[in-house]
mmCIF file of C-alpha atoms and ligand atoms in Angstrom:
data_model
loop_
_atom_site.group_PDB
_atom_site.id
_atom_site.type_symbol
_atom_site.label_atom_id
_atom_site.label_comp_id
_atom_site.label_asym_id
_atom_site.label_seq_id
_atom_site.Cartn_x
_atom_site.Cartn_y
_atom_site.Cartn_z
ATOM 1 C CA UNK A 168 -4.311 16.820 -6.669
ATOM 2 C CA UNK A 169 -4.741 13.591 -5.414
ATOM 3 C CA UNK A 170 -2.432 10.651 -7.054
ATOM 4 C CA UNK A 171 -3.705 7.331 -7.642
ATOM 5 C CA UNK A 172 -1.107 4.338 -6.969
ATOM 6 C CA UNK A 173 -1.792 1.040 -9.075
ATOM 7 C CA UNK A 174 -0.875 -2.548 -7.996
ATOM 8 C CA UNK A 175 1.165 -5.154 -9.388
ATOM 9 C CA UNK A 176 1.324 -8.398 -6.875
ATOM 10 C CA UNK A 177 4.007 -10.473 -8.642
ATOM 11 C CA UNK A 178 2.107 -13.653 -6.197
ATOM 12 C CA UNK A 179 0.938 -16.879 -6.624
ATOM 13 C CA UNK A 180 -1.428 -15.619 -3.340
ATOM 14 C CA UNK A 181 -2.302 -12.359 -2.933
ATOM 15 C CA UNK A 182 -5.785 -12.141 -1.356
ATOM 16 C CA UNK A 183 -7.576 -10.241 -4.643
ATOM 17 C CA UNK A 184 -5.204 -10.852 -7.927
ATOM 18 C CA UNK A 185 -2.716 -13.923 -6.741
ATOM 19 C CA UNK A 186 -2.008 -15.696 -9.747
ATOM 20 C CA UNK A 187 -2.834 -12.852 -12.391
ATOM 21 C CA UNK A 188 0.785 -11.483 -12.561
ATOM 22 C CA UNK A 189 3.082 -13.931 -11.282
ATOM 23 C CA UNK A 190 4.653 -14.620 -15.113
ATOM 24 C CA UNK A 191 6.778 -11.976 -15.889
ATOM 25 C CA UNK A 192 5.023 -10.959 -19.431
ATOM 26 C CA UNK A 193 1.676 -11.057 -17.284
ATOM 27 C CA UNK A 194 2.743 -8.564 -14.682
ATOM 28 C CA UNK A 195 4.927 -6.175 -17.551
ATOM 29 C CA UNK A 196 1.614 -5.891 -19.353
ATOM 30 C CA UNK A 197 -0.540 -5.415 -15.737
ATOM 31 C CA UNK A 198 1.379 -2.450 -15.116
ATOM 32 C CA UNK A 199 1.365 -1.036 -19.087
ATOM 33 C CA UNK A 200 -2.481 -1.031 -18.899
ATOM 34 C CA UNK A 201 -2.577 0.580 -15.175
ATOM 35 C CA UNK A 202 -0.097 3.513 -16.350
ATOM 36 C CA UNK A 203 -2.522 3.450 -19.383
ATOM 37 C CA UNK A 204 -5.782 4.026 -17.296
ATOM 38 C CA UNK A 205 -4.484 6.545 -15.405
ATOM 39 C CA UNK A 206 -1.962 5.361 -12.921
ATOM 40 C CA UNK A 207 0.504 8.058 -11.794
ATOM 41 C CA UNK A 208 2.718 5.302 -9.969
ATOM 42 C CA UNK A 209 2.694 1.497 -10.457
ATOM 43 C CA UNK A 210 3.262 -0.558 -7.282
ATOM 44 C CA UNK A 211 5.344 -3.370 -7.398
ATOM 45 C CA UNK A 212 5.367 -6.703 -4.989
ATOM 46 C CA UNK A 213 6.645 -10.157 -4.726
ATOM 47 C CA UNK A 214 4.896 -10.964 -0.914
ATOM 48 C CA UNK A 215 1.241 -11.117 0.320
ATOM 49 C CA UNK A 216 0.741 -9.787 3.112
ATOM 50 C CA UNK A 217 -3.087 -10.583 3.444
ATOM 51 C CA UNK A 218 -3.842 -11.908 6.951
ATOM 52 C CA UNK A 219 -2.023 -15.081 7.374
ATOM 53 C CA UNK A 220 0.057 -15.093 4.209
ATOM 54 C CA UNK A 221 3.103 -17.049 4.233
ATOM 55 C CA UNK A 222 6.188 -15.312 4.576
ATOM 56 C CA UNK A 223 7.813 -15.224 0.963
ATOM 57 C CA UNK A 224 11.792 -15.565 1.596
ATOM 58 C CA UNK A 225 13.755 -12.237 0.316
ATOM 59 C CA UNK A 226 15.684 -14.137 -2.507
ATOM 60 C CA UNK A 227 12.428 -15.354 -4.061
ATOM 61 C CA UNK A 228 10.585 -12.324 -3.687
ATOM 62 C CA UNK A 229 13.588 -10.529 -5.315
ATOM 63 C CA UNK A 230 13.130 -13.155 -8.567
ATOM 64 C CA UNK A 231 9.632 -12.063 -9.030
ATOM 65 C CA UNK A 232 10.067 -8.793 -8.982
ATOM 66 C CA UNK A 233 13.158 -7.293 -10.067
ATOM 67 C CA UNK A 234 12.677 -7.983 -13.917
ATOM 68 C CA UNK A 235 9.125 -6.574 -13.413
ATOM 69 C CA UNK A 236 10.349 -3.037 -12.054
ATOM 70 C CA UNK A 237 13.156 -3.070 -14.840
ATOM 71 C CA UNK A 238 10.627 -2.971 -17.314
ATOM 72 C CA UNK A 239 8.293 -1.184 -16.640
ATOM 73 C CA UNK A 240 10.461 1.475 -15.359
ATOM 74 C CA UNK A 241 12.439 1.340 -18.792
ATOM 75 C CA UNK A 242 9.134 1.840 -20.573
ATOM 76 C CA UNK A 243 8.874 5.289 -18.447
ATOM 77 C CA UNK A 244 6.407 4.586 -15.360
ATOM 78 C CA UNK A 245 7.394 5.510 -12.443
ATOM 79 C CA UNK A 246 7.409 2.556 -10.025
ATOM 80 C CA UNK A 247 7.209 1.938 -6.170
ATOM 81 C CA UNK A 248 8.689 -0.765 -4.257
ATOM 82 C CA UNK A 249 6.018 -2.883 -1.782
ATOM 83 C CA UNK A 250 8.730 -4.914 0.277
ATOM 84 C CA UNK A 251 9.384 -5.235 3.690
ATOM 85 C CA UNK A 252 13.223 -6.547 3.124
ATOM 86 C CA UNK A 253 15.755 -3.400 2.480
ATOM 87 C CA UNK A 254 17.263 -5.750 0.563
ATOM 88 C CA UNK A 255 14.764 -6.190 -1.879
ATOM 89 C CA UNK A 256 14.480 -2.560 -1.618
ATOM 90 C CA UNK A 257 17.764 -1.934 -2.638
ATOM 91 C CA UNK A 258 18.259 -4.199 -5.636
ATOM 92 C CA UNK A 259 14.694 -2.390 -7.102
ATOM 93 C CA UNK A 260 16.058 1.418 -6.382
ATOM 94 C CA UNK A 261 18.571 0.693 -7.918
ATOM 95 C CA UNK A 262 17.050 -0.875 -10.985
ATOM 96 C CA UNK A 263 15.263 2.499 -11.175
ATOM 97 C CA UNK A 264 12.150 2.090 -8.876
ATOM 98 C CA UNK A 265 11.347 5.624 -7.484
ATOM 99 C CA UNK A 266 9.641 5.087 -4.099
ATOM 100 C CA UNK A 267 9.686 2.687 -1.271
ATOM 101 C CA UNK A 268 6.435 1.320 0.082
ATOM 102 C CA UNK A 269 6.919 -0.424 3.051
ATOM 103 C CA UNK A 270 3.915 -2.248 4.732
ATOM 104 C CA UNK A 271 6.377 -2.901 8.009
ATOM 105 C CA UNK A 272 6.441 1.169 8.767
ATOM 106 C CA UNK A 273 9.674 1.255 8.265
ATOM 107 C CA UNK A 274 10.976 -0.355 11.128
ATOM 108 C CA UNK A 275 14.209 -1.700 9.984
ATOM 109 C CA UNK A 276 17.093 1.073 10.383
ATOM 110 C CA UNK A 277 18.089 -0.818 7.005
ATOM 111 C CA UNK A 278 15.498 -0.249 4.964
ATOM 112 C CA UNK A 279 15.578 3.616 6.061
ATOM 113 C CA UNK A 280 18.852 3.547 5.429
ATOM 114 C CA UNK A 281 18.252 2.799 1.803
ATOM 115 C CA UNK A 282 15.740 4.976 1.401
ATOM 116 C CA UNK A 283 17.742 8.014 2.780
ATOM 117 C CA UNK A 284 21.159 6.331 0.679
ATOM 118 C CA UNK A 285 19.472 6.803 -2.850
ATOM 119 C CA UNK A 286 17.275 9.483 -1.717
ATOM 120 C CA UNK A 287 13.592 8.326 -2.217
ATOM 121 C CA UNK A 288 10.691 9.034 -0.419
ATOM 122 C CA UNK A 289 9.685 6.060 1.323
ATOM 123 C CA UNK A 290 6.152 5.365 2.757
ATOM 124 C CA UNK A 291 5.983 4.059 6.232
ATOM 125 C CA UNK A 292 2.532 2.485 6.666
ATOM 126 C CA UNK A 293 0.818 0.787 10.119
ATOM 127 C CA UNK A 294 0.893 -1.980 11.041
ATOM 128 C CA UNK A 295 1.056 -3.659 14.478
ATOM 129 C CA UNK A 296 3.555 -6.490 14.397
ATOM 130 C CA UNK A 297 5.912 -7.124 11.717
ATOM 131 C CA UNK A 298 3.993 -10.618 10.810
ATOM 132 C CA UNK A 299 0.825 -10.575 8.124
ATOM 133 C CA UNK A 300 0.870 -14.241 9.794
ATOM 134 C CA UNK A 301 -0.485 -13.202 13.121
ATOM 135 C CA UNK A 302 -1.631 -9.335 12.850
ATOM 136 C CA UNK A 303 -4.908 -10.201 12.902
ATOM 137 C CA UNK A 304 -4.575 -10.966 16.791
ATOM 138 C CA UNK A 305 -3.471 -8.016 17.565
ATOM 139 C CA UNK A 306 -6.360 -5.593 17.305
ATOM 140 C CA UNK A 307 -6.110 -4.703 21.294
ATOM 141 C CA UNK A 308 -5.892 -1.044 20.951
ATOM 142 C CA UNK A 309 -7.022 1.121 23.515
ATOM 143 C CA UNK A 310 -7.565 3.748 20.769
ATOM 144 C CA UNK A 311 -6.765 2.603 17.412
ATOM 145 C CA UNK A 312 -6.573 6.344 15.975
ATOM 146 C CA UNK A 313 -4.523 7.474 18.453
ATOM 147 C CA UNK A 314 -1.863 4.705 18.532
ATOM 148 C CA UNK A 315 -1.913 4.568 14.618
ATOM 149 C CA UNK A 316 -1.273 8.662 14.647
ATOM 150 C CA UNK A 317 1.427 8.245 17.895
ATOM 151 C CA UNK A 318 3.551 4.840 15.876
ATOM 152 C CA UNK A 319 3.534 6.808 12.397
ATOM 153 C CA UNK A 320 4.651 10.286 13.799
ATOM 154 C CA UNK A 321 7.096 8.525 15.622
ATOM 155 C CA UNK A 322 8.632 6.079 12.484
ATOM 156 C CA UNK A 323 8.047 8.876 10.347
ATOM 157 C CA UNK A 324 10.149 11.440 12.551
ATOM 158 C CA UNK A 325 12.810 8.510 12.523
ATOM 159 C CA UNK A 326 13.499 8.469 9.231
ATOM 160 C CA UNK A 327 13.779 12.084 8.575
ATOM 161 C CA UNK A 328 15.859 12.343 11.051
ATOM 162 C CA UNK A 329 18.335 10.092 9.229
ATOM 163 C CA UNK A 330 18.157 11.329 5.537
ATOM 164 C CA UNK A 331 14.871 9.949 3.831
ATOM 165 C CA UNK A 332 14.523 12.795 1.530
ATOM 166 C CA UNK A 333 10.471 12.656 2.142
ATOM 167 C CA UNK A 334 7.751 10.257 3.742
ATOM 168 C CA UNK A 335 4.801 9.111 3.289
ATOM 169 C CA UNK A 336 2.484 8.212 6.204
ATOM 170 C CA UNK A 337 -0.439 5.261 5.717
ATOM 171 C CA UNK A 338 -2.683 4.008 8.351
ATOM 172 C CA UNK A 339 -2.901 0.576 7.339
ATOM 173 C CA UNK A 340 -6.292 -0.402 6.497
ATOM 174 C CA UNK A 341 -7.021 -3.817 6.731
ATOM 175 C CA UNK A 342 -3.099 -4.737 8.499
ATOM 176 C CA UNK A 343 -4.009 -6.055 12.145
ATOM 177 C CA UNK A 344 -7.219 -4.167 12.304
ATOM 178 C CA UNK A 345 -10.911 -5.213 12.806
ATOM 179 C CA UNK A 346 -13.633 -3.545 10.407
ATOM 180 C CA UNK A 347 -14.774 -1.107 12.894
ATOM 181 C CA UNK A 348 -11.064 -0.105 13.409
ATOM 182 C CA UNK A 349 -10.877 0.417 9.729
ATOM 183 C CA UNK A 350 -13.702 2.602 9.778
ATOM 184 C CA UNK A 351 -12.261 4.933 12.510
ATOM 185 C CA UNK A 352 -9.134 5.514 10.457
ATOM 186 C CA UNK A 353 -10.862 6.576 7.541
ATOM 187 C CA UNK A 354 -13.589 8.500 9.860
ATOM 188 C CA UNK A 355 -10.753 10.048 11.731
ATOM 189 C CA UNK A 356 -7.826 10.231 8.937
ATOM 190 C CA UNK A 357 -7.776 14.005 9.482
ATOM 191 C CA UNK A 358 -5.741 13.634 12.395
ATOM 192 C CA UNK A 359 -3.426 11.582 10.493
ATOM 193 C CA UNK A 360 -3.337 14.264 7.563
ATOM 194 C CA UNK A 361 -2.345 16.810 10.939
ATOM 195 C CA UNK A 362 0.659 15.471 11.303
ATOM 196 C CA UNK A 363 1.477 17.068 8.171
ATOM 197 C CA UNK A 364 2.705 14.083 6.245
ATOM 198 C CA UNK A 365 1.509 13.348 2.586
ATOM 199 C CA UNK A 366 -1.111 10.415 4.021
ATOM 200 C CA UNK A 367 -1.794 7.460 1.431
ATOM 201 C CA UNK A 368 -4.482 5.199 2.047
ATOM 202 C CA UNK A 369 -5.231 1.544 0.744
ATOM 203 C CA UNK A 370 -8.838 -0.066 1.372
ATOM 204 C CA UNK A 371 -8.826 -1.240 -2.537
ATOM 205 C CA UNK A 372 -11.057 -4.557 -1.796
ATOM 206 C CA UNK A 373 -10.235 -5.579 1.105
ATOM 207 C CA UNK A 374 -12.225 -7.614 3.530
ATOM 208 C CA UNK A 375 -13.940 -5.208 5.605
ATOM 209 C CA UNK A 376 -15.463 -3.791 2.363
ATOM 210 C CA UNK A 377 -16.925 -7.306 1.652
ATOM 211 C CA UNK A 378 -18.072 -7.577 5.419
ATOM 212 C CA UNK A 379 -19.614 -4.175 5.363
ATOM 213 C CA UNK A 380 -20.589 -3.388 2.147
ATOM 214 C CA UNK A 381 -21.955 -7.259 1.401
ATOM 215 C CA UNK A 382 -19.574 -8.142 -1.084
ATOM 216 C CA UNK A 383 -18.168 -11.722 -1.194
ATOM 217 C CA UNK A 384 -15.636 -11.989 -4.017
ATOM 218 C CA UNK A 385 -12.664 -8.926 -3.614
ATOM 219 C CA UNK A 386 -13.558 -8.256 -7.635
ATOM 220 C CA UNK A 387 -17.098 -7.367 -6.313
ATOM 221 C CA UNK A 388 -15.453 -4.970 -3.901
ATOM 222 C CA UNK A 389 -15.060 -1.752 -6.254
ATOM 223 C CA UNK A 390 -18.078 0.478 -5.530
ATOM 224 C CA UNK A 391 -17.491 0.079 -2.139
ATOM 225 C CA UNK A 392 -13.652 0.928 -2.110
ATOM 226 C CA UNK A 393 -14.647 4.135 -4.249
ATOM 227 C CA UNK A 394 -16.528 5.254 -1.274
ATOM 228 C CA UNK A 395 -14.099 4.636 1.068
ATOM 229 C CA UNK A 396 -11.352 5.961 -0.907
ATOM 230 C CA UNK A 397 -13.551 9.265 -1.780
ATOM 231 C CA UNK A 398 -14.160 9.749 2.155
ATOM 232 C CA UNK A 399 -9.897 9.626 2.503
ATOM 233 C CA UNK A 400 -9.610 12.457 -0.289
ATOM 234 C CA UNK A 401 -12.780 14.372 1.411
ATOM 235 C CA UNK A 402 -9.997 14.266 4.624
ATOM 236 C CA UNK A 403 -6.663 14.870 3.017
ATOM 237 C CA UNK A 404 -5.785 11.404 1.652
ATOM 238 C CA UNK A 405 -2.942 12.431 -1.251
ATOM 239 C CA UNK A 406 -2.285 9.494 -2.677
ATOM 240 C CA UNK A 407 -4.788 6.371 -3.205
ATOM 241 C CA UNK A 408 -3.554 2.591 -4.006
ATOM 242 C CA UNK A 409 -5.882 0.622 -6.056
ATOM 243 C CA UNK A 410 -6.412 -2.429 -8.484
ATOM 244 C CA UNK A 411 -9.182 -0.567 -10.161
ATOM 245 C CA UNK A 412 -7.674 3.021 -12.044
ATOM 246 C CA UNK A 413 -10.276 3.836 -14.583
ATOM 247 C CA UNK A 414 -13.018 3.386 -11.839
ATOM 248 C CA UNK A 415 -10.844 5.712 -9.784
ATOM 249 C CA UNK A 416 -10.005 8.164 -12.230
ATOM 250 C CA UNK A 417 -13.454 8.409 -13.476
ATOM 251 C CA UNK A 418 -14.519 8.615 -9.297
ATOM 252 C CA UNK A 419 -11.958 11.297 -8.472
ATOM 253 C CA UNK A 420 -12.990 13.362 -11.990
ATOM 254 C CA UNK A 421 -16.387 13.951 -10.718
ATOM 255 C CA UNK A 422 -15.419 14.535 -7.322
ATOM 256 C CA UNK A 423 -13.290 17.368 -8.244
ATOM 257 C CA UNK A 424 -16.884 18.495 -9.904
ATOM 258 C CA UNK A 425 -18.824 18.190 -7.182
ATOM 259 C CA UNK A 426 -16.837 17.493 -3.384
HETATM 260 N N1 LIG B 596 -2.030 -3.019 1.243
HETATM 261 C C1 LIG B 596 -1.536 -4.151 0.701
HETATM 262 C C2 LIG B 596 -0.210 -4.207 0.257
HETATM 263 N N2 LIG B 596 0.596 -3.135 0.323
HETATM 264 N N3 LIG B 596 0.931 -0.872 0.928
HETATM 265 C C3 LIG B 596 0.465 0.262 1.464
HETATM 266 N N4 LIG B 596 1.259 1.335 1.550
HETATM 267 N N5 LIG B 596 -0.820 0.364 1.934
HETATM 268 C C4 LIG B 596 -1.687 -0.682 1.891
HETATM 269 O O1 LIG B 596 -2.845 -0.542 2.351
HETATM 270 C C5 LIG B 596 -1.217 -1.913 1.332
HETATM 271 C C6 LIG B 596 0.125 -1.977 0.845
HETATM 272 C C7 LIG B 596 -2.416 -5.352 0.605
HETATM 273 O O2 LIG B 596 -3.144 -5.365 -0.580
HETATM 274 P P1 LIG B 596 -2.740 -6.184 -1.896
HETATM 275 O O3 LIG B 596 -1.385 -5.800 -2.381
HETATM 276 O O4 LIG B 596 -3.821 -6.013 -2.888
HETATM 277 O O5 LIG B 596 -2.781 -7.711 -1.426
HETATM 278 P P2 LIG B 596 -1.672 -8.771 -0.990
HETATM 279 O O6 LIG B 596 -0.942 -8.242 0.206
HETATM 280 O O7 LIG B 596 -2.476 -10.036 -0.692
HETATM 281 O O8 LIG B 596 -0.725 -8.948 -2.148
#
């Protein structure tokens, strides 16, 4: 069965819904309706990470979010963490998020260590350099498959190795990678999926979508993020992280029909 993961960006700035959600009663009733379409997890964040987003100091990104996982995890949904700050991490685990999603690949022995502490499973996704603010020039990879496969078997083996209960491996689409290197991870996610990892994958309107598929504005984006998203569950993908649930819901119904 293949989960679908919604978003909540708790941002003034976040490339496809900043503004939306940053009031508290805005985001609370985001993440109601996405749990209501279909959402088996809600994902919560305080920080853009879109190419050259401004780095959002822990503190503030704390504010935004912590009321927003209380919530919504009082109201029953089950709630992930988007942070890259173990501290942040910490104050929403313990507020009763149930997974940590962390964009950095879980780089910081801290934010394993929380992770492995409360005993969550924790995705480590790909990314290149610990800095949305310059990622984008670093798309030098000899073989971007291969290096995306080698850094998340490695992180991944890391934080097993010291106590997180289970994790979740994500190549990163869109996080210091040109659109042909996006479409090589989704072409070649199966050897992602062999490392034997739950894989998650995240394409849901980003830019190489509108570059590719023609599609200016990130709202226009959905048909072509179906298709991409359908091609990760045709390799393995277990878990999918979208704006857009009932389109997904409705996509992955029929697939099961017909893939
Ligand atoms: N993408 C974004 C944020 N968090 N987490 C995982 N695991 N995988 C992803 O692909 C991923 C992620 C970026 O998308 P979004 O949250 O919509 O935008 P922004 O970073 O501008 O808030």
């Amino acid at each position: 069965m293949t989960l679908i993961m919604g978003i909540v960006n708790v941002t003034p700035d976040s490339f496809s819904d900043g503004g939306l959600f940053y009031e508290l009663d805005a985001a609370v009733a985001h993440g109601l309706q996405l749990a209501r379409e279909g959402a088996d997890i809600v994902d919560v964040g305080g920080e853009s990470t879109r190419p050259g987003a401004a780095p959002v100091p822990p503190e503030e990104e704390l504010r935004r979010v912590l009321p927003v996982v209380r919530d919504l995890t009082s109201a029953g949904i089950a709630v992930s963490i988007d942070t890259r700050h173990a501290f942040v991490a910490e104050a929403a685990v313990t507020a009763g998020a149930c997974v940590v999603n962390d964009v950095s690949g879980l780089r910081d022995p801290a934010m394993r260590a929380v992770a492995a502490r409360h005993a969550v499973p924790a995705v480590a996704m790909h990314m290149p350099v610990d800095d949305p603010a310059t990622m984008q020039q670093h798309t030098d990879y000899a073989d971007v498959v291969a290096e995306v496969v080698s850094f998340l078997r490695d992180h991944a083996a890391l934080a097993l190795a010291e106590g997180v209960p289970t994790v979740i491996v994500d190549p990163g689409i869109g996080f210091g990678k040109t659109a042909e290197q996006n479409v090589q991870l989704v072409r070649h996610l199966d050897e992602l999926v062999a490392l034997g990892y739950p894989v998650l994958v995240g394409a849901s309107r980003k830019r190489f979508i509108g570059v590719l598929g023609g599609a200016e504005r990130p709202e226009d984006r959905v048909p072509g993020t179906l298709a991409v998203h359908l091609a990760g569950v045709q390799r393995g993908a277990r878990i999918i992280r979208a704006h857009d649930i009932a389109a997904h819901r409705q996509a992955l119904a029929m697939w099961r029909h017909v893939g």
